Coordinates of C-alpha atoms in Angstrom, one line a residue:
X1 CA 11.5 143.2 90.4
X2 CA 14.3 143.2 89.1
X3 CA 15.0 141.6 85.1
X4 CA 17.6 139.9 83.5
X5 CA 20.4 141.6 81.5
X6 CA 21.7 140.5 78.5
X7 CA 25.1 141.9 77.4
X8 CA 25.3 140.9 74.0
X9 CA 28.2 143.0 73.4
X10 CA 30.3 141.1 75.7
X11 CA 29.2 137.7 75.1
X12 CA 30.2 137.9 71.6
X13 CA 33.7 139.3 72.1
X14 CA 36.5 137.1 71.9
X15 CA 38.4 136.2 75.3
X16 CA 42.1 138.2 75.6
X17 CA 43.7 135.5 77.9
X18 CA 46.9 137.9 78.3
X19 CA 45.2 140.1 80.6
X20 CA 45.6 141.2 84.1
X21 CA 42.4 141.2 86.0
X22 CA 42.7 144.1 88.9
X23 CA 43.3 143.4 92.0
X24 CA 41.7 143.6 94.5
X25 CA 40.7 142.9 98.0
X26 CA 37.0 143.0 98.0
X27 CA 36.4 139.6 98.5
X28 CA 32.9 138.4 99.4
X29 CA 33.6 136.7 102.4
X30 CA 30.9 134.5 103.2
X31 CA 27.7 133.3 101.6
X32 CA 25.1 135.2 103.4
X33 CA 27.1 137.7 102.2
X34 CA 26.9 136.2 98.3
X35 CA 23.6 135.6 98.8
X36 CA 23.0 139.1 99.4
X37 CA 23.9 141.0 96.1
X38 CA 21.6 143.0 94.7
X39 CA 23.3 141.4 91.4
X40 CA 25.0 138.2 90.1
X41 CA 26.5 137.6 86.4
X42 CA 25.9 134.4 85.2
X43 CA 28.1 132.4 81.8
X44 CA 26.1 130.1 80.3
X45 CA 26.2 128.8 76.6
X46 CA 24.4 131.7 74.1
X47 CA 21.4 129.1 73.7
X48 CA 20.3 129.1 77.2
X49 CA 20.3 132.5 77.6
X50 CA 16.2 133.6 76.9
X51 CA 15.6 130.1 79.0
X52 CA 16.9 131.9 82.0
X53 CA 15.8 134.9 81.2
X54 CA 12.5 133.3 81.6
X55 CA 13.4 131.9 84.8
X56 CA 14.7 135.1 86.6
X57 CA 11.7 137.0 85.8
X58 CA 10.5 136.4 89.3
X59 CA 13.4 137.0 91.2
X60 CA 13.7 140.1 93.5
X61 CA 17.9 140.7 91.6
X62 CA 19.3 141.6 88.7
X63 CA 21.3 138.9 86.5
X64 CA 24.2 140.1 83.9
X65 CA 24.3 137.5 81.8
X66 CA 28.2 136.3 79.6
X67 CA 30.3 139.7 80.2
X68 CA 33.4 138.3 79.3
X69 CA 35.0 141.9 79.4
X70 CA 34.7 142.3 83.0
X71 CA 38.5 142.9 84.2
X72 CA 37.4 143.6 88.3
X73 CA 36.9 140.7 90.0
X74 CA 36.3 141.8 93.5
X75 CA 33.1 141.6 95.2
X76 CA 31.4 140.1 92.4
X77 CA 29.0 136.8 92.3
X78 CA 29.2 134.7 89.2
X79 CA 27.8 131.8 89.1
X80 CA 28.0 129.0 85.7
X81 CA 25.5 126.8 84.1
X82 CA 26.1 124.2 81.6
X83 CA 29.7 125.0 81.8
X84 CA 31.3 121.7 80.2
X85 CA 29.2 123.2 77.1
X86 CA 31.5 125.7 77.5
X87 CA 34.6 127.0 75.2
X88 CA 37.8 126.2 76.5
X89 CA 39.0 129.7 76.6
X90 CA 35.7 130.5 78.6
X91 CA 35.8 128.1 81.3
X92 CA 39.5 129.4 81.8
X93 CA 37.7 132.8 82.9
X94 CA 35.5 131.1 85.2
X95 CA 38.9 129.9 86.3
X96 CA 40.6 133.4 87.1
X97 CA 38.0 135.1 88.1
X98 CA 37.9 132.5 91.3
X99 CA 41.4 133.0 91.1
X100 CA 40.7 136.6 91.1
X101 CA 38.4 137.2 93.8
X102 CA 35.2 136.7 92.0
X103 CA 32.3 134.1 94.8
X104 CA 31.7 131.4 92.1
X105 CA 29.5 128.2 92.2
X106 CA 26.8 126.6 90.0
X107 CA 24.4 128.7 89.9
X108 CA 21.6 126.3 91.2
X109 CA 23.7 125.6 94.2
X110 CA 23.3 129.2 94.2
X111 CA 19.9 129.4 93.9
X112 CA 19.5 126.6 96.5
X113 CA 20.5 129.1 98.9
X114 CA 18.9 131.9 97.7
X115 CA 15.7 130.9 97.6
X116 CA 15.2 128.5 99.9
X117 CA 13.9 125.4 97.5
X118 CA 15.4 124.2 94.3
X119 CA 14.8 125.6 90.6
X120 CA 13.5 122.2 89.5
X121 CA 13.5 123.7 85.6
X122 CA 17.0 123.5 85.4
X123 CA 18.2 120.5 86.8
X124 CA 19.8 118.3 84.7
X125 CA 21.5 114.8 85.7
X126 CA 24.2 115.6 87.4
X127 CA 22.8 117.9 89.8
X128 CA 22.2 114.4 91.9
X129 CA 24.8 112.6 91.4
X130 CA 27.3 113.9 93.8
X131 CA 26.2 111.2 96.5
X132 CA 28.3 113.4 99.3
X133 CA 26.0 116.9 98.3
X134 CA 22.7 114.4 99.7
X135 CA 24.4 113.4 103.3
X136 CA 20.6 111.8 104.8
X137 CA 21.3 109.8 101.1
X138 CA 25.1 108.9 102.4
X139 CA 26.1 109.0 105.8
X140 CA 24.3 106.1 107.3
X141 CA 25.3 108.1 110.8
X142 CA 21.7 110.4 109.5
X143 CA 20.0 107.8 108.0
X144 CA 20.5 106.3 112.6
X145 CA 19.3 109.3 114.0
X146 CA 16.7 110.4 111.9
X147 CA 15.1 106.6 112.3
X148 CA 16.2 106.7 116.3
X149 CA 14.3 110.5 116.8
X150 CA 10.8 108.9 114.3
X151 CA 10.4 106.1 116.2
X152 CA 11.3 108.0 120.2
X153 CA 8.5 111.1 118.4
X154 CA 6.1 108.8 117.6
X155 CA 6.0 107.3 120.7
X156 CA 5.2 110.1 122.6
X157 CA 3.4 111.4 119.9
X158 CA 0.7 107.8 119.9
X159 CA 0.6 108.6 124.0
X160 CA -0.2 112.9 123.7
X161 CA -2.6 112.8 121.1
X162 CA -4.5 108.9 122.1
X163 CA -7.5 110.4 124.0
X164 CA -8.1 113.2 121.4
X165 CA -7.8 110.5 118.6
X166 CA -10.4 108.7 121.1
X167 CA -12.7 111.9 120.7
X168 CA -12.1 112.1 116.5
X169 CA -13.1 108.4 116.1
X170 CA -16.1 108.4 118.0
X171 CA -17.4 111.7 116.0
X172 CA -16.3 110.0 113.2
X173 CA -18.4 107.2 114.0
X174 CA -21.4 109.4 115.1
X175 CA -21.5 111.6 111.9
X176 CA -21.6 109.1 109.6
X177 CA -21.9 105.4 108.1
X178 CA -18.9 103.3 107.2
X179 CA -15.2 102.6 108.5
X180 CA -13.7 105.7 111.5
X181 CA -9.8 104.4 110.2
X182 CA -9.0 104.8 105.9
X183 CA -6.9 103.1 104.0
X184 CA -5.0 103.7 101.1
X185 CA -2.2 102.6 98.6
X186 CA 0.9 105.8 98.6
X187 CA 4.3 105.3 96.6
X188 CA 6.9 105.3 99.4
X189 CA 10.7 104.3 99.8
X190 CA 12.5 103.3 96.4
X191 CA 8.9 103.6 95.2
X192 CA 7.4 100.8 97.4
X193 CA 3.9 101.2 98.0
X194 CA 2.1 101.0 101.6
X195 CA -0.8 101.5 103.0
X196 CA -0.9 105.0 105.0
X197 CA -3.6 105.0 108.1
X198 CA -5.7 108.6 108.5
X199 CA -9.5 109.0 109.9
X200 CA -12.3 109.0 107.5
X201 CA -12.5 112.2 106.8
X202 CA -14.8 111.9 103.4
X203 CA -18.2 110.3 102.8
X204 CA -18.2 106.5 102.4
X205 CA -18.4 106.9 98.8
X206 CA -16.1 110.2 98.3
X207 CA -14.1 108.1 95.3
X208 CA -17.2 106.4 93.0
X209 CA -16.4 108.0 89.9
X210 CA -12.7 107.3 90.4
X211 CA -9.8 109.0 92.1
X212 CA -9.4 112.6 92.4
X213 CA -7.4 115.5 93.3
X214 CA -8.3 116.9 97.0
X215 CA -9.2 120.2 96.9
X216 CA -9.4 123.0 99.8
X217 CA -13.2 123.1 100.0
X218 CA -13.8 119.6 99.2
X219 CA -17.8 118.8 98.7
X220 CA -17.3 115.1 100.1
X221 CA -15.2 115.9 102.6
X222 CA -17.6 115.4 106.5
X223 CA -18.4 118.7 108.9
X224 CA -16.1 116.3 111.2
X225 CA -14.0 116.0 108.1
X226 CA -13.1 119.5 107.7
X227 CA -12.1 120.2 111.6
X228 CA -10.0 117.1 111.5
X229 CA -8.5 118.2 108.3
X230 CA -7.7 121.5 109.3
X231 CA -6.0 120.4 112.8
X232 CA -4.5 117.3 111.1
X233 CA -5.8 115.6 113.7
X234 CA -6.9 113.6 110.4
X235 CA -3.3 112.4 109.5
X236 CA -2.3 111.1 113.6
X237 CA -3.2 107.2 112.9
X238 CA -0.1 108.4 110.1
X239 CA 2.2 107.3 113.4
X240 CA 1.4 103.7 113.4
X241 CA 3.2 104.0 109.2
X242 CA 6.0 105.7 111.5
X243 CA 6.1 103.1 113.9
X244 CA 6.4 100.4 111.3
X245 CA 9.0 102.5 109.6
X246 CA 6.8 102.9 105.9
X247 CA 6.8 107.0 106.8
X248 CA 9.1 109.5 108.8
X249 CA 7.9 112.6 110.4
X250 CA 8.9 115.1 108.3
X251 CA 9.8 114.1 104.9
X252 CA 8.0 114.3 100.7
X253 CA 4.0 113.1 101.4
X254 CA 3.4 110.6 99.9
X255 CA 1.3 110.4 96.4
X256 CA -0.7 107.8 95.4
X257 CA 0.6 105.7 92.1
X258 CA -2.2 106.9 89.5
X259 CA -1.2 111.1 90.1
X260 CA 2.8 110.2 90.0
X261 CA 2.9 108.4 86.6
X262 CA 0.5 111.6 85.8
X263 CA 3.2 113.9 88.0
X264 CA 6.0 112.6 86.4
X265 CA 5.6 113.0 83.0
X266 CA 5.0 117.1 83.4
X267 CA 7.9 117.8 86.4
X268 CA 11.3 116.8 86.2
X269 CA 13.1 113.7 88.4
X270 CA 9.0 113.6 90.4
X271 CA 10.3 110.4 91.2
X272 CA 13.5 111.2 93.4
X273 CA 11.2 113.0 96.0
X274 CA 11.2 108.4 96.9
X275 CA 14.5 108.5 97.5
X276 CA 13.8 109.2 101.3
X277 CA 11.0 108.2 103.1
X278 CA 7.7 110.1 102.6
X279 CA 6.5 112.4 105.6
X280 CA 3.4 113.0 107.9
X281 CA 4.7 116.7 107.4
X282 CA 7.3 118.4 105.5
X283 CA 9.4 121.5 103.7
X284 CA 6.8 121.8 101.3
X285 CA 4.2 122.0 104.0
X286 CA 5.5 124.3 105.6
X287 CA 6.4 126.5 103.0
X288 CA 3.8 126.2 100.1
X289 CA -0.1 127.0 100.0
X290 CA -3.0 124.0 100.1
X291 CA -2.6 123.6 96.2
X292 CA -4.3 120.6 93.6
X293 CA -2.4 121.3 90.5
X294 CA 0.6 120.8 88.4
X295 CA 2.0 123.5 89.3
X296 CA 0.9 122.9 92.7
X297 CA 2.9 120.3 92.6
X298 CA 6.0 121.5 91.0
X299 CA 6.1 123.9 93.4
X300 CA 6.0 121.1 96.5
X301 CA 8.1 119.6 94.3
X302 CA 10.7 122.7 94.5
X303 CA 10.6 122.0 98.1
X304 CA 11.1 118.0 98.1
X305 CA 14.2 118.2 96.0
X306 CA 15.5 121.0 98.4
X307 CA 14.8 119.2 101.8
X308 CA 16.3 115.8 100.2
X309 CA 19.4 117.4 99.7
X310 CA 19.7 119.8 102.3
X311 CA 18.7 117.9 105.2
X312 CA 19.6 118.5 108.7
X313 CA 18.1 117.2 111.9
X314 CA 18.1 120.8 112.8
X315 CA 15.8 121.4 109.6
X316 CA 13.5 118.5 110.8
X317 CA 13.2 120.1 114.3
X318 CA 12.0 123.2 112.3
X319 CA 9.6 121.7 109.9
X320 CA 8.2 120.2 112.7
X321 CA 7.2 123.3 115.3
X322 CA 6.6 125.2 111.6
X323 CA 3.6 122.7 111.7
X324 CA 2.8 123.1 114.8
X325 CA 2.6 126.7 114.5
X326 CA 0.3 126.1 111.3
X327 CA -2.3 124.1 113.1
X328 CA -2.1 126.8 116.2
X329 CA -3.1 129.4 113.4
X330 CA -5.6 127.3 112.4
X331 CA -4.3 127.8 109.0
X332 CA -3.9 124.2 107.6
X333 CA -1.4 122.8 104.9

């Protein structure tokens, strides 16, 4: 694990705008090359250095902060954070770095691509204020394409899995009393509530004591429920929610309003996940193990925000393929 470094001497120096940087032909020529660098340079206000150092402790690359005495920008990755809070001379330094061959971009954007998730602790409102950066929100073509894909896939999946659903319904009815289907209000697009439909996998009185987080080895789950949860058969009735336009095949998993209200107090911009329709499966579900805590919710939110910003139909296809592989391998999620 590489630790972050702080060059205190250089961070306190006055920047000399008269110096001419070393001319070099060594430029980073592609993003993939920039993402492989073992060392990056981060420029930020001094009061943010400690916060960023803690955030970077788990990263596999080293970070050097505020090295303003750098005169050779060739083959360097330079990221900036809270650049609007930097002095004018410091911002000019970043412009010069761009001019003389460095790979320069906002820190959060760089981490998005390198980590495969969004570091939500570093988010500020301006991350969400570039509409064109969220193609699923700004391009109607993407919305039509995603909806068409959802409807076609839901119809095909309902046809293919209908025999499986009939058997599941029969086993649920034989094992325990109560309805075959379980309906529960969840928060969907634009914070509107809807009733999600699932096969009942818990005992009839599972929530007599009020709403509870689901657990990995939940004692409230029936024997049939354990199987249909592990194989995700319990989620198949949500294909009806997809056809009704309440859900998508891929997206952030819908949560109950009582939990959303709790989580938004702990997680920055938690309700932003409702900018898109919730999904039967999602990037968080195939990237992060089963969890039922605030810390787990934070990690899943990192993947949800990343998904919303970087949505493509190809990403949806990848997530669906990974979902199938997860089910076939018996891992659940």
